[in-house]
Tab-separated table of C-alpha atoms in Angstrom:
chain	number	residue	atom	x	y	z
A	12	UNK	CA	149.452	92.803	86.904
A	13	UNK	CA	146.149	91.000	86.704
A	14	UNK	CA	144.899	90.500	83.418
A	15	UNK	CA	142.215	92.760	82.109
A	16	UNK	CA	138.574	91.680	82.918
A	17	UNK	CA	139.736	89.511	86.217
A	18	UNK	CA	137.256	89.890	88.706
A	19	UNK	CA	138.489	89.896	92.111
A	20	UNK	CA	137.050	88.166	94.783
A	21	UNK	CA	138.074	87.363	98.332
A	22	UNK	CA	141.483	87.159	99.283
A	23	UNK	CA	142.876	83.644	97.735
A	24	UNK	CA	140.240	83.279	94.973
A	25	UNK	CA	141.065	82.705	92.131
A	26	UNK	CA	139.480	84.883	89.424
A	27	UNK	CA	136.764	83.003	87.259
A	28	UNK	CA	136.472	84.993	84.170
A	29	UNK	CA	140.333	86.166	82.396
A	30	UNK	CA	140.445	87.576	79.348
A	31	UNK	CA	142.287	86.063	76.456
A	32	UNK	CA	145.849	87.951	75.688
A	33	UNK	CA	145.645	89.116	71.962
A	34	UNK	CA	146.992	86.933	69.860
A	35	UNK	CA	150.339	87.647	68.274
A	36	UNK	CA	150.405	87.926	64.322
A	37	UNK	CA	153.314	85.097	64.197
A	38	UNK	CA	150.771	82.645	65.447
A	39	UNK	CA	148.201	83.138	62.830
A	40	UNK	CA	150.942	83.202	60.259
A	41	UNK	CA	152.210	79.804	61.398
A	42	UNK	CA	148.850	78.385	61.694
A	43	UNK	CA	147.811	79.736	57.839
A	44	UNK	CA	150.959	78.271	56.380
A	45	UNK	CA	150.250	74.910	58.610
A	46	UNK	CA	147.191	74.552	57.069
A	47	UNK	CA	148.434	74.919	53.672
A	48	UNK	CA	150.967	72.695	53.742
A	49	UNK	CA	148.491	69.662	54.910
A	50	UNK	CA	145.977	70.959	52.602
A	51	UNK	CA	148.673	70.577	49.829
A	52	UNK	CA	149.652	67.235	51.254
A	53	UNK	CA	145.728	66.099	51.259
A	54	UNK	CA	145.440	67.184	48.182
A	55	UNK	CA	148.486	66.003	46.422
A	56	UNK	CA	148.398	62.453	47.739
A	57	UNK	CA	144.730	61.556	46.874
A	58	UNK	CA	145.120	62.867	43.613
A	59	UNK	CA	148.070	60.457	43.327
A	60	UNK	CA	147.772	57.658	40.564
A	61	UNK	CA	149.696	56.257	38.031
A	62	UNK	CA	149.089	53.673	35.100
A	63	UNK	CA	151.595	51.198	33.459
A	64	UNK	CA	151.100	48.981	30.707
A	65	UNK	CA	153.762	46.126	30.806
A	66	UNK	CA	153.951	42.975	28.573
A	67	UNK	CA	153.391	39.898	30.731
A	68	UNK	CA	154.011	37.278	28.201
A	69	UNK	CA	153.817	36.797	24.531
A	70	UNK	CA	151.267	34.138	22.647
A	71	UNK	CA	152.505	33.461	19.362
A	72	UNK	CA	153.408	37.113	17.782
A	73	UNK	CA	151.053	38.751	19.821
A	74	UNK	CA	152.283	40.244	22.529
A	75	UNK	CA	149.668	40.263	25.956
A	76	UNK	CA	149.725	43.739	28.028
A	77	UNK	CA	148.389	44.049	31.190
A	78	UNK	CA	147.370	47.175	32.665
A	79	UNK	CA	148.822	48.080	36.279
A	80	UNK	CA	147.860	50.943	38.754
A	81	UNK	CA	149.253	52.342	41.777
A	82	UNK	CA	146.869	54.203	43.372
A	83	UNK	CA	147.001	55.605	47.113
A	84	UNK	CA	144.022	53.671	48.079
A	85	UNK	CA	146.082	50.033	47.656
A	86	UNK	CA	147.749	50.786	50.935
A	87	UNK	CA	146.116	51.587	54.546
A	88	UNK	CA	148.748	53.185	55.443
A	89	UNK	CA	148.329	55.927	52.409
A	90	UNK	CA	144.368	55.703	53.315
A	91	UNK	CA	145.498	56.718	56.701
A	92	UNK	CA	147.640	59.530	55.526
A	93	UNK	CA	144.781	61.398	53.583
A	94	UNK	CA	142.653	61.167	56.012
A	95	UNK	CA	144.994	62.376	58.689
A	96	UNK	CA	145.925	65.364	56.888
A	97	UNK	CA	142.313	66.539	55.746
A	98	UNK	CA	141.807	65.889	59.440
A	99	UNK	CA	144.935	68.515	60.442
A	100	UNK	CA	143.798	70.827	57.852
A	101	UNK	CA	140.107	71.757	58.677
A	102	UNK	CA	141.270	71.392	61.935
A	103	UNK	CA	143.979	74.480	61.287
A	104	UNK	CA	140.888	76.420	58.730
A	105	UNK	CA	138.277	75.831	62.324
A	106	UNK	CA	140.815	77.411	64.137
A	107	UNK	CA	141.818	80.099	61.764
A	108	UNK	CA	138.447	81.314	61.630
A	109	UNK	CA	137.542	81.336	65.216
A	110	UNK	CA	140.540	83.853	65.623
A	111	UNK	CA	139.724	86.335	62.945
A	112	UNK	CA	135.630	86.642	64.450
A	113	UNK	CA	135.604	84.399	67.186
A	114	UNK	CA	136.433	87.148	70.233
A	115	UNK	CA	132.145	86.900	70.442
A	116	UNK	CA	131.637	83.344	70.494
A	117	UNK	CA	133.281	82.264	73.635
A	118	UNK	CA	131.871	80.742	76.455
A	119	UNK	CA	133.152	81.372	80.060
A	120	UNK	CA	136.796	81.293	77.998
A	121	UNK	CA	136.473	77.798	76.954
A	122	UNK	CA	138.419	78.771	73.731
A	123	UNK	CA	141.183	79.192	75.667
A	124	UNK	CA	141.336	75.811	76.589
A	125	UNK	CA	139.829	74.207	73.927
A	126	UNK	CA	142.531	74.839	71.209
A	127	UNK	CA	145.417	73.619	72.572
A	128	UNK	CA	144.001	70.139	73.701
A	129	UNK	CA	142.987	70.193	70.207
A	130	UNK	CA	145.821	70.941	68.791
A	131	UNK	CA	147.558	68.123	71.204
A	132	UNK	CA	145.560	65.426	69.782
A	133	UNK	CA	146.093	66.696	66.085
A	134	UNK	CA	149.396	66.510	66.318
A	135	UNK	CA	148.909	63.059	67.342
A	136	UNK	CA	147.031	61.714	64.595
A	137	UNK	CA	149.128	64.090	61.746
A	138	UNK	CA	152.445	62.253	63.502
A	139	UNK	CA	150.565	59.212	63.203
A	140	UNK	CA	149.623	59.478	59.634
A	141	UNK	CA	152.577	60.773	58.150
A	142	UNK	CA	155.337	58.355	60.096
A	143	UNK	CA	153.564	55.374	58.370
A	144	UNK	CA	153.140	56.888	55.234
A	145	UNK	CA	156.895	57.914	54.980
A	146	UNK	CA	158.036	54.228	56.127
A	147	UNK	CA	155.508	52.437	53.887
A	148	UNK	CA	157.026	54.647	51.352
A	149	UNK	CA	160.947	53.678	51.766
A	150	UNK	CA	159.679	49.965	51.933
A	151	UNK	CA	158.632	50.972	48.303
A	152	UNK	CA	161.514	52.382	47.546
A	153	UNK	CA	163.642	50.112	48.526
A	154	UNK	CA	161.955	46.919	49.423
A	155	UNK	CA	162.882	44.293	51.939
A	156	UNK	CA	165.332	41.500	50.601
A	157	UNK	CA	164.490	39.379	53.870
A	158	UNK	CA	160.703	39.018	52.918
A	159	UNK	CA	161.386	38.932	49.322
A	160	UNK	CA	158.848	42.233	48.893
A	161	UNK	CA	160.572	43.906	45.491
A	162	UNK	CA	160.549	47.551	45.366
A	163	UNK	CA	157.702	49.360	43.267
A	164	UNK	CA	159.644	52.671	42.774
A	165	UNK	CA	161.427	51.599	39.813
A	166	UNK	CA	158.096	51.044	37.556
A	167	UNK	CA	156.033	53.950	38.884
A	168	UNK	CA	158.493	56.849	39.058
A	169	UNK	CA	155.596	59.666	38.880
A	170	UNK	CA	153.654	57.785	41.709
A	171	UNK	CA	156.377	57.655	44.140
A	172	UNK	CA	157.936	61.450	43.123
A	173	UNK	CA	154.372	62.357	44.200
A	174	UNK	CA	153.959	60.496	47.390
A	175	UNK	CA	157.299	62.206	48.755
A	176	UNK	CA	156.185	65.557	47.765
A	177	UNK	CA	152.977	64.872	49.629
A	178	UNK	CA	155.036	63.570	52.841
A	179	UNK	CA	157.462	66.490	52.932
A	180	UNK	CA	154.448	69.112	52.662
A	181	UNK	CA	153.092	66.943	55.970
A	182	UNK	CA	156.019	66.834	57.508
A	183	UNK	CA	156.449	70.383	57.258
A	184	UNK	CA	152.961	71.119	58.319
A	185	UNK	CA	153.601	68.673	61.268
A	186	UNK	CA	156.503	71.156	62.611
A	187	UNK	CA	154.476	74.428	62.398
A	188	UNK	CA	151.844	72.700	64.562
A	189	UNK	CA	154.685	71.729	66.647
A	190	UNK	CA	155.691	75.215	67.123
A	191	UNK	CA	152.140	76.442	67.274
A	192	UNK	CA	151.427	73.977	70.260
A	193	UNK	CA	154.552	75.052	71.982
A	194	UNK	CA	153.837	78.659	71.596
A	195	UNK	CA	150.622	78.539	73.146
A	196	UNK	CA	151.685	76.339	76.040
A	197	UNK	CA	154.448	78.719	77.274
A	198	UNK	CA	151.820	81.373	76.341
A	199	UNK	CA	149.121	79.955	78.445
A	200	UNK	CA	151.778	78.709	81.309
A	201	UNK	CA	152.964	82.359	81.859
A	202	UNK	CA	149.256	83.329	81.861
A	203	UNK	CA	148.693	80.730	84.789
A	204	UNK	CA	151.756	82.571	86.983
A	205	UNK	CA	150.672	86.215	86.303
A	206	UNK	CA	146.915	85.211	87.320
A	207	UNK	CA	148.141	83.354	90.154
A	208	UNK	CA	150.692	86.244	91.416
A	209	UNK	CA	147.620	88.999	90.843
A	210	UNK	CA	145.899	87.177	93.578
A	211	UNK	CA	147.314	88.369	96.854
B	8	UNK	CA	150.045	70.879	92.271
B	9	UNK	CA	147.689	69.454	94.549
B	10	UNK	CA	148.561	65.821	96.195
B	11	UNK	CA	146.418	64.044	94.301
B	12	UNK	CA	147.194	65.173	91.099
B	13	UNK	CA	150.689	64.321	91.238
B	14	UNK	CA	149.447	60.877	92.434
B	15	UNK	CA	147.946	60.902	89.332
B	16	UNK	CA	150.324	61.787	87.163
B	17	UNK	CA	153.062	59.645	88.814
B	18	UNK	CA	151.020	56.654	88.156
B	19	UNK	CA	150.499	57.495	84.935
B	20	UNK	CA	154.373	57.877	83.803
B	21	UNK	CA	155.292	54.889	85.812
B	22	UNK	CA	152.578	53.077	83.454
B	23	UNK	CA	153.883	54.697	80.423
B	24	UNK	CA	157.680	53.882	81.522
B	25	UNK	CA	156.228	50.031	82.217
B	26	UNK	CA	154.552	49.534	78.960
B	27	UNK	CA	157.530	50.918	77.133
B	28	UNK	CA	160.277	48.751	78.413
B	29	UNK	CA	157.814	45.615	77.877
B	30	UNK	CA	157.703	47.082	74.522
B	31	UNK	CA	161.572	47.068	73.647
B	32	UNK	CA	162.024	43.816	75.517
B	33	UNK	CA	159.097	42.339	73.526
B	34	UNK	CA	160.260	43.396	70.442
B	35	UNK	CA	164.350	43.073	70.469
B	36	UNK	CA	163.646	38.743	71.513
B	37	UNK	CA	161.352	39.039	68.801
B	38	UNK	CA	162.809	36.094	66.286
B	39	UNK	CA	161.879	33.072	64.087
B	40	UNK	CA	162.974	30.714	61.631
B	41	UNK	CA	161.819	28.501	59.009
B	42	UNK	CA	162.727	26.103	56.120
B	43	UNK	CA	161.307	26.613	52.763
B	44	UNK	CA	162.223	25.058	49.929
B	45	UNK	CA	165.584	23.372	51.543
B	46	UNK	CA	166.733	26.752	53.258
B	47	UNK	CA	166.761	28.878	56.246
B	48	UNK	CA	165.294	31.859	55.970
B	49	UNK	CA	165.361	34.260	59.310
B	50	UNK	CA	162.825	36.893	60.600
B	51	UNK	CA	164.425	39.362	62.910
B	52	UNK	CA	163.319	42.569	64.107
B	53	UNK	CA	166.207	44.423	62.575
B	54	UNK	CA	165.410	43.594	58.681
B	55	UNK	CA	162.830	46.055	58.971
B	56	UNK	CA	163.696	49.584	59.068
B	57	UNK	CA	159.906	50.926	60.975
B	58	UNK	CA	160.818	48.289	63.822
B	59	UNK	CA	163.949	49.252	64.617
B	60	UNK	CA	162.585	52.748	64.735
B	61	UNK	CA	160.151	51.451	67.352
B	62	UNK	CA	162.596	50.284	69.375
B	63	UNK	CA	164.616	53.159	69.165
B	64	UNK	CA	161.322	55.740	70.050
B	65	UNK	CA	160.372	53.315	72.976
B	66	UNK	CA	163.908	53.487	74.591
B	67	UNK	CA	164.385	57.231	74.254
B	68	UNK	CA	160.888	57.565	75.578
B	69	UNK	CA	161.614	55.152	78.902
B	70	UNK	CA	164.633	57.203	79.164
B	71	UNK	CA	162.799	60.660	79.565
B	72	UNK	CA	160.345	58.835	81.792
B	73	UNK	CA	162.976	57.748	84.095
B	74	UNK	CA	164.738	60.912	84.291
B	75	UNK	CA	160.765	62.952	84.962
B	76	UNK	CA	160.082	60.215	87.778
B	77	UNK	CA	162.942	61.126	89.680
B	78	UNK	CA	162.512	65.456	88.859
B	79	UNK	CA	161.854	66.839	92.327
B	80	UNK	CA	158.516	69.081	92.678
B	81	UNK	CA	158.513	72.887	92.553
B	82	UNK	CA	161.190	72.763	90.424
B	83	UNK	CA	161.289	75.294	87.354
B	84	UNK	CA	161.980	72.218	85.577
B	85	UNK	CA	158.339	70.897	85.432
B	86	UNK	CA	157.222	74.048	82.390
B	87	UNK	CA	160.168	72.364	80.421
B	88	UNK	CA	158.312	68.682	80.937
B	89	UNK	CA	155.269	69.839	79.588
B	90	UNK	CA	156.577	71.225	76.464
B	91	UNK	CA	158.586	68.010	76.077
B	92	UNK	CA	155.823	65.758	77.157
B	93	UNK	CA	154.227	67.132	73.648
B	94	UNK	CA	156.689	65.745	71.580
B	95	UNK	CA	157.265	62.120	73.544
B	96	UNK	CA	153.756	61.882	72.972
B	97	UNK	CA	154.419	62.267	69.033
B	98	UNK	CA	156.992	60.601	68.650
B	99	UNK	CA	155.246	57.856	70.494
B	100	UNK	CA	152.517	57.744	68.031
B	101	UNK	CA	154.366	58.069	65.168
B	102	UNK	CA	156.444	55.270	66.271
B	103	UNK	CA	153.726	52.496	66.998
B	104	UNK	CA	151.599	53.788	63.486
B	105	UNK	CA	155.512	53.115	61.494
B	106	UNK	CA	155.562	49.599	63.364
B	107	UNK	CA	151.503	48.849	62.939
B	108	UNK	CA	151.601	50.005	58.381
B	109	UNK	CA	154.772	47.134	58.602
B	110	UNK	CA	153.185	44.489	60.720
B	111	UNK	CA	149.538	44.976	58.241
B	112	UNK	CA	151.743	44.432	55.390
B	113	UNK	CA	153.421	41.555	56.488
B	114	UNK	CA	150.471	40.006	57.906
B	115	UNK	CA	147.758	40.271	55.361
B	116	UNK	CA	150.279	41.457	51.868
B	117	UNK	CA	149.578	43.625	49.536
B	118	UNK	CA	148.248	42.469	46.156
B	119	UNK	CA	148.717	45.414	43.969
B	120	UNK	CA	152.155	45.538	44.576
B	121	UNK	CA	153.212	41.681	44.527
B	122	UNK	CA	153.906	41.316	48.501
B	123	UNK	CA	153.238	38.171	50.163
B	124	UNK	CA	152.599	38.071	53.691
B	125	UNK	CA	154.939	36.469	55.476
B	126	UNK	CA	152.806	35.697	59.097
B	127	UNK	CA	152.529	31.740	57.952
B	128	UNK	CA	155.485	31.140	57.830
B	129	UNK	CA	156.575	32.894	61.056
B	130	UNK	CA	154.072	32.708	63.426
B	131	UNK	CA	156.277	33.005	66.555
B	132	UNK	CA	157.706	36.342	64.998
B	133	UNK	CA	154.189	37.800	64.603
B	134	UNK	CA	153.165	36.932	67.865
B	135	UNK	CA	155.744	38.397	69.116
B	136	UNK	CA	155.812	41.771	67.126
B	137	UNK	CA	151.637	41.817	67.954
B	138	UNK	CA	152.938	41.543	71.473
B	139	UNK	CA	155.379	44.554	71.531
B	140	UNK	CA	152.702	46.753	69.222
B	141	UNK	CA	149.783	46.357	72.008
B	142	UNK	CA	152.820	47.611	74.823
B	143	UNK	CA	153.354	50.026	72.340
B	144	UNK	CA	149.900	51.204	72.156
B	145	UNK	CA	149.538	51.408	75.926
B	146	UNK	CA	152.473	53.537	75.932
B	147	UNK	CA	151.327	55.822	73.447
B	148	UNK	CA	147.353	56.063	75.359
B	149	UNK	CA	149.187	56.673	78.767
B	150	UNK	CA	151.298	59.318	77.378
B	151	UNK	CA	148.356	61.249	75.836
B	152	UNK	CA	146.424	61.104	78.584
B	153	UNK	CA	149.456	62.382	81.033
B	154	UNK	CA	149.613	64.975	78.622
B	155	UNK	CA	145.056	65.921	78.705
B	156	UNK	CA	145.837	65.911	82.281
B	157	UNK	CA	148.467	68.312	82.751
B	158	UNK	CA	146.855	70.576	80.764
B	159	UNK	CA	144.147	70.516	82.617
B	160	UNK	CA	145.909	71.510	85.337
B	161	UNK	CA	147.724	73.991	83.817
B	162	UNK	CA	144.433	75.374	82.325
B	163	UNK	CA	142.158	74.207	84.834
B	164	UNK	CA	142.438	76.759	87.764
B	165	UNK	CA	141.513	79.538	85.174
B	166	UNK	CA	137.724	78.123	85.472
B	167	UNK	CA	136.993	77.711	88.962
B	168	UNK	CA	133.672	79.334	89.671
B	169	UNK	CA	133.268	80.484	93.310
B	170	UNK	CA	131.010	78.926	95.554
């Protein structure tokens, strides 16, 4: 059954305008919790800092303090996963918004295309981001004997409760668009073989 | 699929398949030693946890390559591939960012957190793991590409405007 708004041309032409199927509720669901958990994730990791004040040594009586932070911006990898996930979530708000009032603003169907190569190379960069993130985050946790780098986790317990809240709210946010991407490839796929069957 | 795009694509997972066996075989003979201080001190790929996961990611991924090169045409198969070319392609990328935060922090160190780097004392190692990330990056390029591509084709034939 050709899809509504195909215009049909001669035999074995393929029809250059198709309308867009409407857009099941589960995918705007998926997308509006996807962009709330990298939101969260954005969100919770740059706000993430934490101050100690240790005694280095001790002059005398007195004894010397020195102030330490850990702050996400110490470590590129961190950098990377903030910016990663503010990247994912505008990136799920753009979309969000183009399907609530975007049926107007479409351009020989280009949306159609547009989002899922998108959504392709967001998953790219949100896999990216939050891979590094989680292993710069166990080599805090747990160091590396072999290159004598001591673990960090022990001193700044807030910091790293915080950076693994942030990575499991990305990680999660990573499998919706997952899904989401899947979704709309099987959508669009089965699109492709009724179009191609309507033409005799 | 016309000829020429399967050309295309075939060339590009042979690439990808290349580049990710250079990758494992880069990384896995990947070893140094050195004497400081009156003892031996090792550098393998294994003490660290992100490149073992690289070479894990690049051998499952040459794996699925293989098996795709030899997946006849016009089989039902090929709507399967392009769902799973979507997540080779992130766990590709995930894998070379895991192995690229390591290398940074053993080649420059991080100050706030009392980590040396360890590249002057193992130069051979670092060459070698800078060796294996570049495959690793080639990998991960060709596979997003492949993936653009079929897209495109999937996509594509929706905006043909008649002559």
């Amino acid at each position: 059954m050709a899809p509504e708004g195909a215009e049909k041309t001669e035999a074995g032409q393929i029809p250059a305008v198709v309308a867009e199927p409407p857009k099941p509720l589960i995918l705007l669901v998926l997308r509006l919790l996807a962009f709330l958990a990298t939101a969260a994730a954005t969100v919770v990791m740059a706000l993430n800092k934490e101050s100690k004040t240790l005694v280095v040594a001790t002059i005398g009586s007195t004894p010397v303090t020195a102030t330490l932070t850990a702050e996400f911006q110490h470590t590129p990898a961190f950098v990377f996963f903030v910016v990663a996930n503010a990247v994912a979530s505008f990136h799920n708000l753009l979309v969000l918004v183009l399907d609530f009032c975007g049926q107007k603003l479409d351009y020989k169907g280009l949306r159609l295309l547009m989002i899922p190569i998108l959504d392709m190379m967001v998953i790219a960069l949100l896999s990216g981001g939050a891979t590094a993130a989680a292993f710069m985050s166990e080599l805090g946790k747990n160091g590396n004997s072999h290159a004598r780098w001591n673990k960090i986790c022990d001193k700044f317990n807030t910091f790293c409760d915080h950076g693994g809240g942030a990575l499991i709210a990305s990680f999660i946010g990573l499998g919706l668009l997952l899904v989401i991407a899947v979704m709309s490839i099987i959508t669009l796929q089965k699109l492709k073989i009724t179009t191609c069957q309507a033409v005799p | 699929m016309t000829k020429a795009k399967r050309i295309c694509t075939l060339l590009l997972r042979l690439l990808a398949l290349a580049a990710t066996i250079i990758a494992i075989i880069i990384m896995v003979t990947s070893r140094d030693s050195a004497k400081i201080l009156n003892m031996k001190f090792n550098a393998k790929y294994s003490n660290t946890p992100a490149f073992k996961y690289f070479v894990i990611a690049n051998a499952v991924v040459s794996i699925y390559s293989l098996m795709v090169l030899f997946l006849p045409s016009k089989n039902s198969l090929w709507h399967l591939v392009l769902v799973l070319d979507v997540v080779i392609t992130m766990l590709l990328t995930s894998a070379i960012s895991a192995a690229l935060a390591i290398a940074y922090v053993g080649k420059k160190g991080n100050s706030h957190a009392g980590w040396l780097p360890i590249c002057g004392q193992f130069p051979k190692f670092c060459n070698h793991v800078g060796g294996a990330l570049i495959a690793g990056f080639v990998a991960a390029l060709a596979y997003m590409v492949l993936l653009l591509y079929s897209l495109h084709t999937v996509v594509g034939p929706f905006f043909t405007v008649k002559a």
